[in-house]
């Protein structure tokens, strides 16, 4: 896990990571999480290391030849993801020019 801000709440077994906004309004240091061969980027990542459940806000990852984006993502202890307002695209931009959308996957 790499981010500008990483907070650990030992009493809740919760790790929260996020980026910051500079004086010009530019975001920097957004969370980047690598697990095995998978890379995940988000605006906010929350992960409970006891239950192995997580939440990601404004999620982006590469999957095969395409990219998956989502507004709200929940990860369960079996590494299954539930994604709201999902987009699948082959456009590599942070805001894709084209995509296939779904309210949830």
Short mmCIF file of N, CA and C in Angstrom, two decimals:
data_model
loop_
_atom_site.label_atom_id
_atom_site.label_comp_id
_atom_site.label_asym_id
_atom_site.label_seq_id
_atom_site.Cartn_x
_atom_site.Cartn_y
_atom_site.Cartn_z
N UNK A 1 0.85 -1.18 0.00
CA UNK A 1 0.00 0.00 0.00
C UNK A 1 0.89 1.23 0.00
N UNK A 2 0.58 2.14 -0.92
CA UNK A 2 1.33 3.39 -1.01
C UNK A 2 0.32 4.52 -1.14
N UNK A 3 0.46 5.56 -0.30
CA UNK A 3 -0.44 6.72 -0.35
C UNK A 3 0.21 7.87 0.40
N UNK A 4 -0.27 9.05 0.15
CA UNK A 4 0.24 10.23 0.86
C UNK A 4 -0.10 10.16 2.34
N UNK A 5 -1.32 9.70 2.66
CA UNK A 5 -1.77 9.59 4.05
C UNK A 5 -2.21 8.16 4.31
N UNK A 6 -1.63 7.53 5.34
CA UNK A 6 -2.05 6.19 5.77
C UNK A 6 -2.28 6.26 7.28
N UNK A 7 -3.51 5.94 7.69
CA UNK A 7 -3.87 5.96 9.11
C UNK A 7 -4.21 4.55 9.54
N UNK A 8 -3.74 4.17 10.73
CA UNK A 8 -4.04 2.86 11.28
C UNK A 8 -4.77 3.06 12.61
N UNK A 9 -5.96 2.48 12.70
CA UNK A 9 -6.73 2.51 13.94
C UNK A 9 -6.66 1.11 14.55
N UNK A 10 -5.76 0.93 15.50
CA UNK A 10 -5.53 -0.39 16.08
C UNK A 10 -6.76 -0.93 16.79
N UNK A 11 -7.54 -0.07 17.45
CA UNK A 11 -8.71 -0.53 18.18
C UNK A 11 -9.81 -1.06 17.25
N UNK A 12 -9.83 -0.61 15.99
CA UNK A 12 -10.83 -1.06 15.01
C UNK A 12 -10.22 -1.98 13.95
N UNK A 13 -8.92 -2.27 14.02
CA UNK A 13 -8.20 -3.07 13.03
C UNK A 13 -8.41 -2.52 11.62
N UNK A 14 -8.39 -1.19 11.49
CA UNK A 14 -8.72 -0.53 10.23
C UNK A 14 -7.55 0.31 9.73
N UNK A 15 -7.25 0.13 8.44
CA UNK A 15 -6.25 0.95 7.76
C UNK A 15 -6.98 1.81 6.74
N UNK A 16 -6.76 3.12 6.77
CA UNK A 16 -7.37 4.04 5.83
C UNK A 16 -6.25 4.79 5.12
N UNK A 17 -6.35 4.86 3.79
CA UNK A 17 -5.34 5.58 3.01
C UNK A 17 -6.04 6.51 2.04
N UNK A 18 -5.41 7.67 1.80
CA UNK A 18 -5.97 8.65 0.88
C UNK A 18 -4.87 9.59 0.41
N UNK A 19 -5.19 10.33 -0.64
CA UNK A 19 -4.28 11.34 -1.14
C UNK A 19 -4.58 12.68 -0.50
N UNK A 20 -3.90 13.72 -0.97
CA UNK A 20 -4.14 15.08 -0.48
C UNK A 20 -4.32 16.00 -1.68
N UNK A 21 -4.87 17.17 -1.41
CA UNK A 21 -5.04 18.19 -2.43
C UNK A 21 -4.11 19.35 -2.09
N UNK A 22 -3.30 19.80 -3.06
CA UNK A 22 -2.39 20.90 -2.79
C UNK A 22 -3.12 22.24 -2.89
N UNK A 23 -2.40 23.33 -2.70
CA UNK A 23 -3.01 24.67 -2.66
C UNK A 23 -3.60 25.08 -4.01
N UNK A 24 -3.20 24.42 -5.10
CA UNK A 24 -3.76 24.71 -6.42
C UNK A 24 -4.95 23.82 -6.76
N UNK A 25 -5.31 22.92 -5.84
CA UNK A 25 -6.44 22.04 -6.07
C UNK A 25 -6.09 20.75 -6.79
N UNK A 26 -4.80 20.46 -6.95
CA UNK A 26 -4.37 19.24 -7.62
C UNK A 26 -4.22 18.10 -6.61
N UNK A 27 -4.77 16.95 -6.98
CA UNK A 27 -4.66 15.77 -6.11
C UNK A 27 -3.30 15.12 -6.31
N UNK A 28 -2.72 14.63 -5.21
CA UNK A 28 -1.46 13.89 -5.31
C UNK A 28 -1.42 12.83 -4.21
N UNK A 29 -0.65 11.81 -4.47
CA UNK A 29 -0.48 10.77 -3.48
C UNK A 29 -1.69 9.89 -3.25
N UNK A 30 -2.54 9.71 -4.30
CA UNK A 30 -3.71 8.84 -4.14
C UNK A 30 -3.25 7.41 -3.86
N UNK A 31 -4.05 6.65 -3.13
CA UNK A 31 -3.66 5.29 -2.76
C UNK A 31 -3.44 4.36 -3.97
N UNK A 32 -2.40 3.57 -3.86
CA UNK A 32 -2.08 2.53 -4.83
C UNK A 32 -1.84 1.26 -4.03
N UNK A 33 -2.55 0.21 -4.38
CA UNK A 33 -2.47 -1.05 -3.64
C UNK A 33 -2.10 -2.15 -4.60
N UNK A 34 -1.09 -2.94 -4.26
CA UNK A 34 -0.67 -4.06 -5.11
C UNK A 34 -0.82 -5.33 -4.29
N UNK A 35 -1.53 -6.30 -4.91
CA UNK A 35 -1.71 -7.60 -4.27
C UNK A 35 -1.40 -8.66 -5.31
N UNK A 36 -0.28 -9.33 -5.17
CA UNK A 36 0.15 -10.30 -6.18
C UNK A 36 0.41 -9.59 -7.49
N UNK A 37 -0.24 -10.03 -8.56
CA UNK A 37 -0.09 -9.42 -9.88
C UNK A 37 -1.07 -8.28 -10.12
N UNK A 38 -1.97 -8.03 -9.18
CA UNK A 38 -3.03 -7.03 -9.37
C UNK A 38 -2.65 -5.68 -8.76
N UNK A 39 -2.92 -4.61 -9.52
CA UNK A 39 -2.72 -3.24 -9.06
C UNK A 39 -4.06 -2.55 -8.96
N UNK A 40 -4.30 -1.84 -7.85
CA UNK A 40 -5.54 -1.13 -7.64
C UNK A 40 -5.23 0.32 -7.29
N UNK A 41 -5.97 1.25 -7.88
CA UNK A 41 -5.86 2.67 -7.58
C UNK A 41 -7.22 3.16 -7.12
N UNK A 42 -7.24 4.09 -6.19
CA UNK A 42 -8.50 4.62 -5.67
C UNK A 42 -8.26 5.99 -5.05
N UNK A 43 -9.34 6.69 -4.76
CA UNK A 43 -9.23 7.95 -4.03
C UNK A 43 -9.09 7.68 -2.54
N UNK A 44 -9.83 6.68 -2.05
CA UNK A 44 -9.78 6.28 -0.64
C UNK A 44 -9.81 4.75 -0.58
N UNK A 45 -8.96 4.18 0.25
CA UNK A 45 -8.99 2.75 0.51
C UNK A 45 -9.11 2.55 2.01
N UNK A 46 -10.10 1.74 2.42
CA UNK A 46 -10.26 1.35 3.81
C UNK A 46 -10.21 -0.17 3.85
N UNK A 47 -9.42 -0.72 4.77
CA UNK A 47 -9.26 -2.16 4.83
C UNK A 47 -9.20 -2.61 6.29
N UNK A 48 -10.07 -3.55 6.64
CA UNK A 48 -10.06 -4.13 7.98
C UNK A 48 -9.21 -5.40 7.91
N UNK A 49 -8.03 -5.36 8.53
CA UNK A 49 -7.11 -6.49 8.41
C UNK A 49 -7.52 -7.69 9.26
N UNK A 50 -8.49 -7.53 10.14
CA UNK A 50 -9.00 -8.67 10.90
C UNK A 50 -10.04 -9.44 10.10
N UNK A 51 -11.02 -8.71 9.53
CA UNK A 51 -12.09 -9.36 8.77
C UNK A 51 -11.70 -9.58 7.31
N UNK A 52 -10.61 -8.92 6.86
CA UNK A 52 -10.13 -8.97 5.47
C UNK A 52 -11.14 -8.40 4.48
N UNK A 53 -11.94 -7.45 4.94
CA UNK A 53 -12.90 -6.75 4.09
C UNK A 53 -12.39 -5.34 3.83
N UNK A 54 -12.74 -4.83 2.64
CA UNK A 54 -12.27 -3.50 2.30
C UNK A 54 -13.30 -2.70 1.55
N UNK A 55 -13.06 -1.39 1.47
CA UNK A 55 -13.91 -0.45 0.74
C UNK A 55 -12.99 0.47 -0.04
N UNK A 56 -13.33 0.70 -1.30
CA UNK A 56 -12.55 1.60 -2.14
C UNK A 56 -13.50 2.61 -2.77
N UNK A 57 -13.06 3.85 -2.83
CA UNK A 57 -13.84 4.91 -3.46
C UNK A 57 -13.12 5.36 -4.73
N UNK A 58 -13.86 5.47 -5.83
CA UNK A 58 -13.30 5.85 -7.14
C UNK A 58 -12.16 4.91 -7.51
N UNK A 59 -12.51 3.67 -7.67
CA UNK A 59 -11.61 2.55 -7.92
C UNK A 59 -11.26 2.43 -9.40
N UNK A 60 -10.00 2.08 -9.69
CA UNK A 60 -9.53 1.84 -11.06
C UNK A 60 -8.51 0.71 -11.04
N UNK A 61 -8.67 -0.23 -11.99
CA UNK A 61 -7.70 -1.31 -12.10
C UNK A 61 -7.67 -1.84 -13.53
N UNK A 62 -6.56 -2.45 -13.90
CA UNK A 62 -6.44 -3.08 -15.21
C UNK A 62 -6.84 -4.54 -15.06
N UNK A 63 -7.67 -5.01 -15.96
CA UNK A 63 -8.14 -6.40 -15.93
C UNK A 63 -8.03 -6.95 -17.35
N UNK A 64 -7.08 -7.83 -17.59
CA UNK A 64 -6.87 -8.36 -18.94
C UNK A 64 -6.45 -7.24 -19.88
N UNK A 65 -7.17 -7.09 -20.99
CA UNK A 65 -6.87 -6.05 -21.98
C UNK A 65 -7.62 -4.75 -21.70
N UNK A 66 -8.43 -4.70 -20.64
CA UNK A 66 -9.24 -3.52 -20.37
C UNK A 66 -9.03 -2.98 -18.97
N UNK A 67 -9.85 -2.01 -18.64
CA UNK A 67 -9.79 -1.33 -17.35
C UNK A 67 -11.18 -1.33 -16.73
N UNK A 68 -11.22 -1.45 -15.41
CA UNK A 68 -12.48 -1.40 -14.68
C UNK A 68 -12.43 -0.19 -13.75
N UNK A 69 -13.50 0.61 -13.78
CA UNK A 69 -13.65 1.76 -12.90
C UNK A 69 -14.92 1.55 -12.09
N UNK A 70 -14.96 2.10 -10.88
CA UNK A 70 -16.17 2.02 -10.07
C UNK A 70 -16.19 3.11 -9.02
N UNK A 71 -17.39 3.58 -8.69
CA UNK A 71 -17.52 4.63 -7.67
C UNK A 71 -17.34 4.07 -6.27
N UNK A 72 -18.03 2.99 -5.97
CA UNK A 72 -17.96 2.38 -4.65
C UNK A 72 -17.70 0.90 -4.82
N UNK A 73 -16.67 0.42 -4.15
CA UNK A 73 -16.28 -0.98 -4.28
C UNK A 73 -16.14 -1.58 -2.90
N UNK A 74 -16.70 -2.77 -2.74
CA UNK A 74 -16.52 -3.51 -1.50
C UNK A 74 -15.83 -4.82 -1.85
N UNK A 75 -14.83 -5.17 -1.04
CA UNK A 75 -14.08 -6.42 -1.23
C UNK A 75 -14.35 -7.28 0.00
N UNK A 76 -14.70 -8.55 -0.24
CA UNK A 76 -14.94 -9.42 0.91
C UNK A 76 -13.71 -10.27 1.21
N UNK A 77 -13.83 -11.09 2.23
CA UNK A 77 -12.69 -11.89 2.68
C UNK A 77 -12.24 -12.95 1.69
N UNK A 78 -13.05 -13.24 0.66
CA UNK A 78 -12.66 -14.22 -0.36
C UNK A 78 -12.14 -13.54 -1.63
N UNK A 79 -11.82 -12.25 -1.54
CA UNK A 79 -11.30 -11.45 -2.66
C UNK A 79 -12.32 -11.22 -3.76
N UNK A 80 -13.60 -11.32 -3.46
CA UNK A 80 -14.65 -11.00 -4.41
C UNK A 80 -15.00 -9.52 -4.28
N UNK A 81 -15.19 -8.87 -5.43
CA UNK A 81 -15.49 -7.45 -5.44
C UNK A 81 -16.94 -7.22 -5.83
N UNK A 82 -17.58 -6.25 -5.20
CA UNK A 82 -18.89 -5.75 -5.62
C UNK A 82 -18.67 -4.30 -6.01
N UNK A 83 -19.02 -3.94 -7.25
CA UNK A 83 -18.71 -2.60 -7.75
C UNK A 83 -19.99 -1.89 -8.16
N UNK A 84 -20.21 -0.68 -7.65
CA UNK A 84 -21.35 0.16 -8.04
C UNK A 84 -20.91 1.16 -9.09
N UNK A 85 -21.83 1.47 -10.00
CA UNK A 85 -21.56 2.42 -11.09
C UNK A 85 -20.26 2.05 -11.81
N UNK A 86 -20.22 0.81 -12.29
CA UNK A 86 -19.03 0.26 -12.90
C UNK A 86 -18.91 0.65 -14.37
N UNK A 87 -17.66 0.75 -14.82
CA UNK A 87 -17.36 1.02 -16.22
C UNK A 87 -16.27 0.05 -16.64
N UNK A 88 -16.45 -0.56 -17.82
CA UNK A 88 -15.40 -1.37 -18.42
C UNK A 88 -15.00 -0.69 -19.72
N UNK A 89 -13.70 -0.49 -19.91
CA UNK A 89 -13.21 0.21 -21.08
C UNK A 89 -11.83 -0.29 -21.48
N UNK A 90 -11.46 -0.03 -22.72
CA UNK A 90 -10.09 -0.28 -23.15
C UNK A 90 -9.31 1.03 -23.22
N UNK A 91 -9.96 2.14 -22.87
CA UNK A 91 -9.33 3.47 -22.82
C UNK A 91 -8.54 3.57 -21.52
N UNK A 92 -7.27 3.90 -21.58
CA UNK A 92 -6.44 3.92 -20.39
C UNK A 92 -6.50 5.24 -19.60
N UNK A 93 -7.27 6.22 -20.05
CA UNK A 93 -7.38 7.50 -19.35
C UNK A 93 -8.13 7.34 -18.03
N UNK A 94 -7.83 8.22 -17.08
CA UNK A 94 -8.52 8.19 -15.79
C UNK A 94 -10.02 8.42 -15.97
N UNK A 95 -10.38 9.28 -16.91
CA UNK A 95 -11.77 9.51 -17.28
C UNK A 95 -11.94 9.03 -18.73
N UNK A 96 -12.37 7.76 -18.92
CA UNK A 96 -12.38 7.16 -20.26
C UNK A 96 -13.32 7.86 -21.23
N UNK A 97 -12.93 7.87 -22.50
CA UNK A 97 -13.73 8.47 -23.56
C UNK A 97 -14.94 7.61 -23.92
N UNK A 98 -14.84 6.31 -23.69
CA UNK A 98 -15.90 5.36 -24.02
C UNK A 98 -15.83 4.20 -23.03
N UNK A 99 -16.97 3.57 -22.79
CA UNK A 99 -17.00 2.46 -21.84
C UNK A 99 -18.34 1.74 -21.93
N UNK A 100 -18.40 0.57 -21.34
CA UNK A 100 -19.66 -0.15 -21.13
C UNK A 100 -19.96 0.03 -19.65
N UNK A 101 -21.15 0.54 -19.35
CA UNK A 101 -21.50 0.84 -17.97
C UNK A 101 -22.51 -0.13 -17.38
N UNK A 102 -22.45 -0.29 -16.07
CA UNK A 102 -23.41 -1.13 -15.35
C UNK A 102 -23.62 -0.53 -13.97
N UNK A 103 -24.84 -0.59 -13.45
CA UNK A 103 -25.09 -0.03 -12.13
C UNK A 103 -24.40 -0.84 -11.04
N UNK A 104 -24.22 -2.14 -11.28
CA UNK A 104 -23.46 -2.93 -10.33
C UNK A 104 -22.98 -4.23 -10.96
N UNK A 105 -21.76 -4.61 -10.59
CA UNK A 105 -21.20 -5.89 -11.04
C UNK A 105 -20.51 -6.56 -9.86
#
